[in-house]
Amino acid sequence: MVELFINVLKTARPRQWVKNLSLYAPLIFSGKLFNTEAFLLSTAAVIIFSGISSSIYFLNDIIDIENDRRHPFKKFRPIAAGKLPVPLAFFFSVAGFMISFFLASKLSFFFFLVCFAYFALQILYSFYLKNLEILDVMSIATGFILRVYAGAIILNYHVSSWFLLCVISVALFLAVGKRRAELTILASTAASHRKTLSHYSESLLDGYLSIFSTSAWLSWALFTFFESPPVLVKPGFLYTLLPLTFSGSNKFLMLTIPVIIYIIMRYLRIIYNGSRAESPERVIFSDKPLLGTILLWGVMIILIIYGVD
């Protein structure tokens, strides 16, 4: 029973839930981080999205069972390794979908629609889009965009155009980086594991990475210049120490630009190393400089927007 639970948990991929933390972005930038009701709503949304994501992983592992058995790392997944029976995995997938959609419908109709759109996208990706070059990468990126919109809809918060562009750029950067790492790891056998890798060359993916890494930090910079959230109505202690010349979060958020550039450059280094970048969440948790810098960026954002009470 314990072994079964462990295999179910592995297939659910809780490490992947870190991607759903992007639903908190609208909460932070709306100035409602310390509003109990808003925080609980966002947390419920994160949990629901995590449930949908895990349900999709169960289904995806069933669909890809043969390919996973030929993969150097994925062959150890419980379903591919025969440690979790396919019928039981399918049961957990269906149960997860039903529970998640029921809870989503209780929160908000429009949130439910976004959840369904995310579900439909993932199903379409698993059966069709992952085999189409370029569209496979765009599908992965769309998943991140839907997460951010879900977080905004649950709070009825308007998402800035510049921030949305930043999310799109980062999502495409991560998706292309994933493909580039796969190409490095799998080398000559890449096409047999993923059809689209036969259409991507290293130079082509390098070009994509150059485009999206540049657009990622530049769109964030433009967001901090033009549309970043204002300082809260009641300034924190941080702003009482500074002259009026330096007040306003628009200016202070610019301090995070070098941090973003470092994060992107560090991630690029890991991508070309190839050993871990096949899984973005594994990169974040295994690379201490990258994790530390991301945490620093998060702390800076909160301090700048909310001040220090």
C-alpha positions as YAML, in Angstrom:
chain: A
units: angstrom
residues:
- id: 1
  name: MET
  ca: [0.00, 0.00, 0.00]
- id: 2
  name: VAL
  ca: [2.83, 2.40, 0.88]
- id: 3
  name: GLU
  ca: [4.61, 1.58, -2.38]
- id: 4
  name: LEU
  ca: [1.39, 2.19, -4.31]
- id: 5
  name: PHE
  ca: [0.93, 5.57, -2.63]
- id: 6
  name: ILE
  ca: [4.51, 6.54, -3.48]
- id: 7
  name: ASN
  ca: [4.03, 5.55, -7.13]
- id: 8
  name: VAL
  ca: [0.76, 7.50, -7.34]
- id: 9
  name: LEU
  ca: [2.49, 10.53, -5.83]
- id: 10
  name: LYS
  ca: [5.41, 10.24, -8.26]
- id: 11
  name: THR
  ca: [3.02, 10.10, -11.20]
- id: 12
  name: ALA
  ca: [1.14, 13.14, -9.87]
- id: 13
  name: ARG
  ca: [4.48, 15.01, -10.03]
- id: 14
  name: PRO
  ca: [4.10, 17.41, -7.08]
- id: 15
  name: ARG
  ca: [7.36, 19.08, -8.10]
- id: 16
  name: GLN
  ca: [5.55, 20.34, -11.21]
- id: 17
  name: TRP
  ca: [3.07, 22.20, -9.02]
- id: 18
  name: VAL
  ca: [5.64, 24.98, -8.69]
- id: 19
  name: LYS
  ca: [4.46, 26.13, -12.14]
- id: 20
  name: ASN
  ca: [1.03, 26.84, -10.66]
- id: 21
  name: LEU
  ca: [2.53, 29.39, -8.28]
- id: 22
  name: SER
  ca: [2.26, 31.76, -11.26]
- id: 23
  name: LEU
  ca: [-1.42, 32.08, -10.29]
- id: 24
  name: TYR
  ca: [-0.21, 34.16, -7.35]
- id: 25
  name: ALA
  ca: [1.25, 36.82, -9.68]
- id: 26
  name: PRO
  ca: [-2.02, 38.78, -10.04]
- id: 27
  name: LEU
  ca: [-2.50, 38.58, -6.26]
- id: 28
  name: ILE
  ca: [0.91, 40.15, -5.62]
- id: 29
  name: PHE
  ca: [0.67, 42.87, -8.28]
- id: 30
  name: SER
  ca: [-2.91, 43.77, -7.36]
- id: 31
  name: GLY
  ca: [-1.76, 44.84, -3.90]
- id: 32
  name: LYS
  ca: [-3.93, 42.20, -2.20]
- id: 33
  name: LEU
  ca: [-1.24, 39.81, -0.99]
- id: 34
  name: PHE
  ca: [-2.13, 40.41, 2.65]
- id: 35
  name: ASN
  ca: [-5.88, 40.42, 2.06]
- id: 36
  name: THR
  ca: [-7.06, 37.17, 3.66]
- id: 37
  name: GLU
  ca: [-10.03, 36.58, 1.34]
- id: 38
  name: ALA
  ca: [-8.00, 37.26, -1.82]
- id: 39
  name: PHE
  ca: [-5.14, 35.08, -0.60]
- id: 40
  name: LEU
  ca: [-7.46, 32.16, 0.15]
- id: 41
  name: LEU
  ca: [-9.14, 32.49, -3.26]
- id: 42
  name: SER
  ca: [-5.77, 32.44, -5.02]
- id: 43
  name: THR
  ca: [-4.60, 29.49, -2.93]
- id: 44
  name: ALA
  ca: [-7.75, 27.56, -3.80]
- id: 45
  name: ALA
  ca: [-7.10, 28.32, -7.47]
- id: 46
  name: VAL
  ca: [-3.51, 27.04, -7.17]
- id: 47
  name: ILE
  ca: [-4.73, 23.80, -5.56]
- id: 48
  name: ILE
  ca: [-7.37, 23.26, -8.25]
- id: 49
  name: PHE
  ca: [-4.87, 23.85, -11.05]
- id: 50
  name: SER
  ca: [-2.46, 21.46, -9.36]
- id: 51
  name: GLY
  ca: [-5.21, 18.83, -9.31]
- id: 52
  name: ILE
  ca: [-5.91, 19.32, -13.02]
- id: 53
  name: SER
  ca: [-2.18, 19.24, -13.83]
- id: 54
  name: SER
  ca: [-1.65, 15.98, -11.94]
- id: 55
  name: SER
  ca: [-4.67, 14.41, -13.63]
- id: 56
  name: ILE
  ca: [-3.17, 15.31, -16.99]
- id: 57
  name: TYR
  ca: [0.18, 13.75, -16.01]
- id: 58
  name: PHE
  ca: [-1.57, 10.46, -15.26]
- id: 59
  name: LEU
  ca: [-3.26, 10.53, -18.66]
- id: 60
  name: ASN
  ca: [-0.14, 11.68, -20.50]
- id: 61
  name: ASP
  ca: [1.96, 8.89, -19.00]
- id: 62
  name: ILE
  ca: [-0.62, 6.36, -20.17]
- id: 63
  name: ILE
  ca: [-0.55, 7.77, -23.70]
- id: 64
  name: ASP
  ca: [3.27, 7.95, -23.82]
- id: 65
  name: ILE
  ca: [3.96, 4.64, -22.09]
- id: 66
  name: GLU
  ca: [5.84, 3.10, -25.04]
- id: 67
  name: ASN
  ca: [7.95, 6.19, -25.75]
- id: 68
  name: ASP
  ca: [8.74, 6.59, -22.06]
- id: 69
  name: ARG
  ca: [10.04, 3.02, -21.89]
- id: 70
  name: ARG
  ca: [12.67, 3.94, -24.50]
- id: 71
  name: HIS
  ca: [13.64, 7.21, -22.79]
- id: 72
  name: PRO
  ca: [16.81, 7.22, -20.62]
- id: 73
  name: PHE
  ca: [15.04, 8.95, -17.70]
- id: 74
  name: LYS
  ca: [11.29, 8.60, -18.29]
- id: 75
  name: LYS
  ca: [11.53, 4.80, -18.33]
- id: 76
  name: PHE
  ca: [11.66, 4.95, -14.53]
- id: 77
  name: ARG
  ca: [8.23, 6.57, -14.26]
- id: 78
  name: PRO
  ca: [5.81, 4.27, -12.37]
- id: 79
  name: ILE
  ca: [3.46, 3.61, -15.30]
- id: 80
  name: ALA
  ca: [6.26, 3.01, -17.82]
- id: 81
  name: ALA
  ca: [8.09, 0.81, -15.32]
- id: 82
  name: GLY
  ca: [4.95, -1.25, -14.65]
- id: 83
  name: LYS
  ca: [4.75, -0.22, -10.99]
- id: 84
  name: LEU
  ca: [1.39, 1.53, -11.41]
- id: 85
  name: PRO
  ca: [-1.31, -0.36, -13.38]
- id: 86
  name: VAL
  ca: [-2.79, 1.57, -16.30]
- id: 87
  name: PRO
  ca: [-6.46, 1.09, -15.20]
- id: 88
  name: LEU
  ca: [-5.66, 2.48, -11.75]
- id: 89
  name: ALA
  ca: [-3.77, 5.41, -13.25]
- id: 90
  name: PHE
  ca: [-6.75, 6.15, -15.51]
- id: 91
  name: PHE
  ca: [-9.06, 6.08, -12.48]
- id: 92
  name: PHE
  ca: [-6.92, 8.67, -10.66]
- id: 93
  name: SER
  ca: [-6.87, 10.81, -13.79]
- id: 94
  name: VAL
  ca: [-10.66, 10.84, -14.19]
- id: 95
  name: ALA
  ca: [-11.27, 11.30, -10.45]
- id: 96
  name: GLY
  ca: [-8.83, 14.21, -10.36]
- id: 97
  name: PHE
  ca: [-10.54, 15.93, -13.28]
- id: 98
  name: MET
  ca: [-14.02, 15.52, -11.79]
- id: 99
  name: ILE
  ca: [-13.06, 16.82, -8.34]
- id: 100
  name: SER
  ca: [-11.04, 19.74, -9.74]
- id: 101
  name: PHE
  ca: [-13.75, 20.87, -12.15]
- id: 102
  name: PHE
  ca: [-16.42, 20.60, -9.45]
- id: 103
  name: LEU
  ca: [-14.38, 22.82, -7.12]
- id: 104
  name: ALA
  ca: [-13.59, 25.26, -9.94]
- id: 105
  name: SER
  ca: [-17.30, 25.66, -10.73]
- id: 106
  name: LYS
  ca: [-17.93, 26.57, -7.09]
- id: 107
  name: LEU
  ca: [-15.36, 29.37, -7.16]
- id: 108
  name: SER
  ca: [-16.27, 31.17, -10.38]
- id: 109
  name: PHE
  ca: [-17.89, 30.39, -13.71]
- id: 110
  name: PHE
  ca: [-15.19, 32.21, -15.66]
- id: 111
  name: PHE
  ca: [-12.46, 30.53, -13.61]
- id: 112
  name: PHE
  ca: [-14.09, 27.22, -14.50]
- id: 113
  name: LEU
  ca: [-13.95, 28.17, -18.19]
- id: 114
  name: VAL
  ca: [-10.22, 28.91, -17.95]
- id: 115
  name: CYS
  ca: [-9.66, 25.59, -16.18]
- id: 116
  name: PHE
  ca: [-11.58, 23.81, -18.93]
- id: 117
  name: ALA
  ca: [-9.59, 25.67, -21.61]
- id: 118
  name: TYR
  ca: [-6.36, 24.58, -19.91]
- id: 119
  name: PHE
  ca: [-7.62, 20.99, -19.73]
- id: 120
  name: ALA
  ca: [-8.65, 21.03, -23.41]
- id: 121
  name: LEU
  ca: [-5.28, 22.47, -24.41]
- id: 122
  name: GLN
  ca: [-3.39, 19.77, -22.52]
- id: 123
  name: ILE
  ca: [-5.51, 16.98, -24.01]
- id: 124
  name: LEU
  ca: [-5.02, 18.43, -27.50]
- id: 125
  name: TYR
  ca: [-1.30, 18.70, -26.81]
- id: 126
  name: SER
  ca: [-1.01, 15.11, -25.58]
- id: 127
  name: PHE
  ca: [-2.80, 13.65, -28.60]
- id: 128
  name: TYR
  ca: [-1.83, 16.02, -31.41]
- id: 129
  name: LEU
  ca: [0.00, 19.32, -30.85]
- id: 130
  name: LYS
  ca: [3.14, 17.80, -29.30]
- id: 131
  name: ASN
  ca: [3.86, 16.23, -32.70]
- id: 132
  name: LEU
  ca: [3.76, 19.56, -34.56]
- id: 133
  name: GLU
  ca: [6.87, 21.73, -34.69]
- id: 134
  name: ILE
  ca: [6.53, 25.28, -33.32]
- id: 135
  name: LEU
  ca: [2.93, 24.63, -32.23]
- id: 136
  name: ASP
  ca: [4.25, 22.25, -29.56]
- id: 137
  name: VAL
  ca: [6.30, 25.06, -28.03]
- id: 138
  name: MET
  ca: [3.47, 27.58, -28.35]
- id: 139
  name: SER
  ca: [1.09, 25.14, -26.64]
- id: 140
  name: ILE
  ca: [3.40, 24.83, -23.63]
- id: 141
  name: ALA
  ca: [3.65, 28.62, -23.43]
- id: 142
  name: THR
  ca: [-0.14, 29.01, -23.65]
- id: 143
  name: GLY
  ca: [-0.46, 26.85, -20.55]
- id: 144
  name: PHE
  ca: [1.52, 29.42, -18.55]
- id: 145
  name: ILE
  ca: [-0.59, 32.27, -19.92]
- id: 146
  name: LEU
  ca: [-3.81, 30.52, -18.91]
- id: 147
  name: ARG
  ca: [-2.44, 30.06, -15.39]
- id: 148
  name: VAL
  ca: [-1.83, 33.80, -15.01]
- id: 149
  name: TYR
  ca: [-5.26, 34.64, -16.42]
- id: 150
  name: ALA
  ca: [-6.86, 32.14, -14.04]
- id: 151
  name: GLY
  ca: [-5.18, 33.90, -11.12]
- id: 152
  name: ALA
  ca: [-6.41, 37.26, -12.40]
- id: 153
  name: ILE
  ca: [-9.98, 36.12, -13.07]
- id: 154
  name: ILE
  ca: [-10.41, 34.67, -9.60]
- id: 155
  name: LEU
  ca: [-9.60, 38.15, -8.20]
- id: 156
  name: ASN
  ca: [-11.32, 40.12, -10.99]
- id: 157
  name: TYR
  ca: [-7.98, 41.84, -11.65]
- id: 158
  name: HIS
  ca: [-6.88, 43.45, -14.92]
- id: 159
  name: VAL
  ca: [-3.64, 42.02, -16.32]
- id: 160
  name: SER
  ca: [-1.32, 44.65, -17.78]
- id: 161
  name: SER
  ca: [-0.47, 44.24, -21.46]
- id: 162
  name: TRP
  ca: [3.24, 44.60, -20.74]
- id: 163
  name: PHE
  ca: [3.06, 42.03, -17.96]
- id: 164
  name: LEU
  ca: [1.21, 39.64, -20.26]
- id: 165
  name: LEU
  ca: [3.92, 40.12, -22.89]
- id: 166
  name: CYS
  ca: [6.49, 39.31, -20.23]
- id: 167
  name: VAL
  ca: [4.65, 36.11, -19.29]
- id: 168
  name: ILE
  ca: [4.42, 35.08, -22.96]
- id: 169
  name: SER
  ca: [8.14, 35.71, -23.51]
- id: 170
  name: VAL
  ca: [9.22, 33.81, -20.39]
- id: 171
  name: ALA
  ca: [6.88, 30.93, -21.21]
- id: 172
  name: LEU
  ca: [8.26, 30.63, -24.75]
- id: 173
  name: PHE
  ca: [11.81, 30.89, -23.39]
- id: 174
  name: LEU
  ca: [11.20, 28.01, -20.97]
- id: 175
  name: ALA
  ca: [9.45, 25.91, -23.62]
- id: 176
  name: VAL
  ca: [12.22, 26.35, -26.19]
- id: 177
  name: GLY
  ca: [14.83, 25.77, -23.48]
- id: 178
  name: LYS
  ca: [13.15, 22.47, -22.67]
- id: 179
  name: ARG
  ca: [13.37, 21.36, -26.31]
- id: 180
  name: ARG
  ca: [17.00, 22.51, -26.56]
- id: 181
  name: ALA
  ca: [17.95, 20.49, -23.49]
- id: 182
  name: GLU
  ca: [16.11, 17.43, -24.82]
- id: 183
  name: LEU
  ca: [18.05, 17.70, -28.06]
- id: 184
  name: THR
  ca: [21.33, 17.83, -26.13]
- id: 185
  name: ILE
  ca: [20.49, 14.93, -23.81]
- id: 186
  name: LEU
  ca: [18.97, 12.57, -26.39]
- id: 187
  name: ALA
  ca: [21.41, 13.46, -29.19]
- id: 188
  name: SER
  ca: [21.05, 11.10, -32.18]
- id: 189
  name: THR
  ca: [18.04, 9.28, -30.67]
- id: 190
  name: ALA
  ca: [16.04, 12.49, -30.11]
- id: 191
  name: ALA
  ca: [13.61, 11.95, -33.00]
- id: 192
  name: SER
  ca: [12.63, 8.49, -31.77]
- id: 193
  name: HIS
  ca: [11.57, 9.93, -28.41]
- id: 194
  name: ARG
  ca: [9.82, 13.08, -29.65]
- id: 195
  name: LYS
  ca: [8.80, 13.56, -33.29]
- id: 196
  name: THR
  ca: [9.19, 17.33, -33.32]
- id: 197
  name: LEU
  ca: [12.87, 17.08, -32.35]
- id: 198
  name: SER
  ca: [13.57, 15.80, -35.86]
- id: 199
  name: HIS
  ca: [12.47, 19.21, -37.16]
- id: 200
  name: TYR
  ca: [14.56, 21.26, -34.75]
- id: 201
  name: SER
  ca: [18.27, 21.84, -35.22]
- id: 202
  name: GLU
  ca: [20.53, 23.17, -32.49]
- id: 203
  name: SER
  ca: [21.10, 26.39, -34.42]
- id: 204
  name: LEU
  ca: [17.36, 26.93, -34.92]
- id: 205
  name: LEU
  ca: [16.58, 26.45, -31.22]
- id: 206
  name: ASP
  ca: [19.53, 28.69, -30.33]
- id: 207
  name: GLY
  ca: [17.96, 31.39, -32.49]
- id: 208
  name: TYR
  ca: [14.61, 30.95, -30.74]
- id: 209
  name: LEU
  ca: [16.32, 31.14, -27.34]
- id: 210
  name: SER
  ca: [18.03, 34.36, -28.35]
- id: 211
  name: ILE
  ca: [14.71, 35.90, -29.39]
- id: 212
  name: PHE
  ca: [12.75, 34.94, -26.30]
- id: 213
  name: SER
  ca: [15.48, 35.53, -23.72]
- id: 214
  name: THR
  ca: [15.84, 39.07, -25.06]
- id: 215
  name: SER
  ca: [12.10, 39.71, -25.22]
- id: 216
  name: ALA
  ca: [11.68, 38.30, -21.68]
- id: 217
  name: TRP
  ca: [13.94, 40.76, -19.88]
- id: 218
  name: LEU
  ca: [13.03, 43.63, -22.21]
- id: 219
  name: SER
  ca: [9.28, 43.20, -21.71]
- id: 220
  name: TRP
  ca: [9.84, 43.07, -17.93]
- id: 221
  name: ALA
  ca: [11.90, 46.25, -18.18]
- id: 222
  name: LEU
  ca: [9.13, 47.98, -20.13]
- id: 223
  name: PHE
  ca: [6.59, 46.76, -17.58]
- id: 224
  name: THR
  ca: [8.59, 48.39, -14.77]
- id: 225
  name: PHE
  ca: [8.90, 51.58, -16.85]
- id: 226
  name: PHE
  ca: [5.30, 52.03, -17.90]
- id: 227
  name: GLU
  ca: [2.74, 49.84, -16.17]
- id: 228
  name: SER
  ca: [4.06, 48.53, -12.88]
- id: 229
  name: PRO
  ca: [1.64, 48.80, -9.95]
- id: 230
  name: PRO
  ca: [1.79, 51.96, -7.82]
- id: 231
  name: VAL
  ca: [2.95, 52.06, -4.23]
- id: 232
  name: LEU
  ca: [0.14, 51.20, -1.83]
- id: 233
  name: VAL
  ca: [-1.98, 54.12, -0.67]
- id: 234
  name: LYS
  ca: [-0.45, 53.90, 2.79]
- id: 235
  name: PRO
  ca: [3.33, 53.84, 2.20]
- id: 236
  name: GLY
  ca: [5.41, 51.44, 4.22]
- id: 237
  name: PHE
  ca: [8.46, 52.23, 6.32]
- id: 238
  name: LEU
  ca: [10.74, 51.83, 3.29]
- id: 239
  name: TYR
  ca: [9.36, 54.97, 1.65]
- id: 240
  name: THR
  ca: [9.37, 57.21, 4.73]
- id: 241
  name: LEU
  ca: [13.17, 57.09, 4.73]
- id: 242
  name: LEU
  ca: [13.46, 58.32, 1.15]
- id: 243
  name: PRO
  ca: [12.91, 61.74, -0.43]
- id: 244
  name: LEU
  ca: [9.90, 62.17, -2.70]
- id: 245
  name: THR
  ca: [12.22, 62.11, -5.72]
- id: 246
  name: PHE
  ca: [12.71, 58.36, -5.29]
- id: 247
  name: SER
  ca: [9.17, 57.42, -4.26]
- id: 248
  name: GLY
  ca: [6.89, 55.36, -6.46]
- id: 249
  name: SER
  ca: [7.19, 51.68, -7.18]
- id: 250
  name: ASN
  ca: [7.60, 52.36, -10.91]
- id: 251
  name: LYS
  ca: [11.12, 53.55, -10.23]
- id: 252
  name: PHE
  ca: [12.08, 50.97, -7.63]
- id: 253
  name: LEU
  ca: [10.86, 48.01, -9.68]
- id: 254
  name: MET
  ca: [13.55, 48.95, -12.19]
- id: 255
  name: LEU
  ca: [16.05, 47.67, -9.63]
- id: 256
  name: THR
  ca: [14.84, 44.16, -10.38]
- id: 257
  name: ILE
  ca: [15.89, 44.33, -14.05]
- id: 258
  name: PRO
  ca: [19.52, 43.23, -13.41]
- id: 259
  name: VAL
  ca: [18.18, 40.37, -11.27]
- id: 260
  name: ILE
  ca: [15.96, 39.21, -14.13]
- id: 261
  name: ILE
  ca: [18.88, 39.40, -16.56]
- id: 262
  name: TYR
  ca: [21.01, 37.26, -14.22]
- id: 263
  name: ILE
  ca: [18.21, 34.68, -13.89]
- id: 264
  name: ILE
  ca: [17.91, 34.39, -17.67]
- id: 265
  name: MET
  ca: [21.68, 34.15, -18.19]
- id: 266
  name: ARG
  ca: [22.00, 31.52, -15.46]
- id: 267
  name: TYR
  ca: [19.17, 29.49, -16.95]
- id: 268
  name: LEU
  ca: [20.77, 29.67, -20.39]
- id: 269
  name: ARG
  ca: [23.99, 28.31, -18.93]
- id: 270
  name: ILE
  ca: [22.09, 25.33, -17.51]
- id: 271
  name: ILE
  ca: [20.26, 24.74, -20.80]
- id: 272
  name: TYR
  ca: [23.53, 24.41, -22.69]
- id: 273
  name: ASN
  ca: [24.88, 22.16, -20.00]
- id: 274
  name: GLY
  ca: [21.95, 19.91, -20.90]
- id: 275
  name: SER
  ca: [21.97, 17.72, -17.81]
- id: 276
  name: ARG
  ca: [18.96, 19.17, -16.00]
- id: 277
  name: ALA
  ca: [17.17, 21.71, -18.17]
- id: 278
  name: GLU
  ca: [14.80, 19.15, -19.68]
- id: 279
  name: SER
  ca: [12.62, 19.88, -16.65]
- id: 280
  name: PRO
  ca: [12.37, 23.58, -15.64]
- id: 281
  name: GLU
  ca: [11.17, 22.83, -12.10]
- id: 282
  name: ARG
  ca: [14.13, 20.49, -11.57]
- id: 283
  name: VAL
  ca: [16.45, 23.29, -12.66]
- id: 284
  name: ILE
  ca: [14.95, 25.72, -10.16]
- id: 285
  name: PHE
  ca: [15.22, 23.38, -7.18]
- id: 286
  name: SER
  ca: [18.61, 21.89, -8.02]
- id: 287
  name: ASP
  ca: [20.55, 25.02, -8.93]
- id: 288
  name: LYS
  ca: [21.15, 27.00, -5.75]
- id: 289
  name: PRO
  ca: [22.33, 30.26, -7.40]
- id: 290
  name: LEU
  ca: [19.24, 30.28, -9.63]
- id: 291
  name: LEU
  ca: [16.84, 29.44, -6.79]
- id: 292
  name: GLY
  ca: [18.44, 32.04, -4.53]
- id: 293
  name: THR
  ca: [18.18, 34.72, -7.20]
- id: 294
  name: ILE
  ca: [14.52, 33.92, -7.90]
- id: 295
  name: LEU
  ca: [13.76, 34.18, -4.18]
- id: 296
  name: LEU
  ca: [15.66, 37.48, -4.05]
- id: 297
  name: TRP
  ca: [13.59, 38.79, -6.95]
- id: 298
  name: GLY
  ca: [10.38, 37.75, -5.17]
- id: 299
  name: VAL
  ca: [11.40, 39.47, -1.94]
- id: 300
  name: MET
  ca: [12.35, 42.63, -3.84]
- id: 301
  name: ILE
  ca: [8.96, 42.70, -5.58]
- id: 302
  name: ILE
  ca: [7.06, 42.38, -2.29]
- id: 303
  name: LEU
  ca: [9.20, 44.98, -0.51]
- id: 304
  name: ILE
  ca: [8.89, 47.46, -3.36]
- id: 305
  name: ILE
  ca: [5.13, 47.13, -3.82]
- id: 306
  name: TYR
  ca: [4.15, 46.77, -0.17]
- id: 307
  name: GLY
  ca: [7.01, 48.56, 1.59]
- id: 308
  name: VAL
  ca: [8.09, 47.50, 5.06]
- id: 309
  name: ASP
  ca: [5.38, 48.08, 7.67]
...
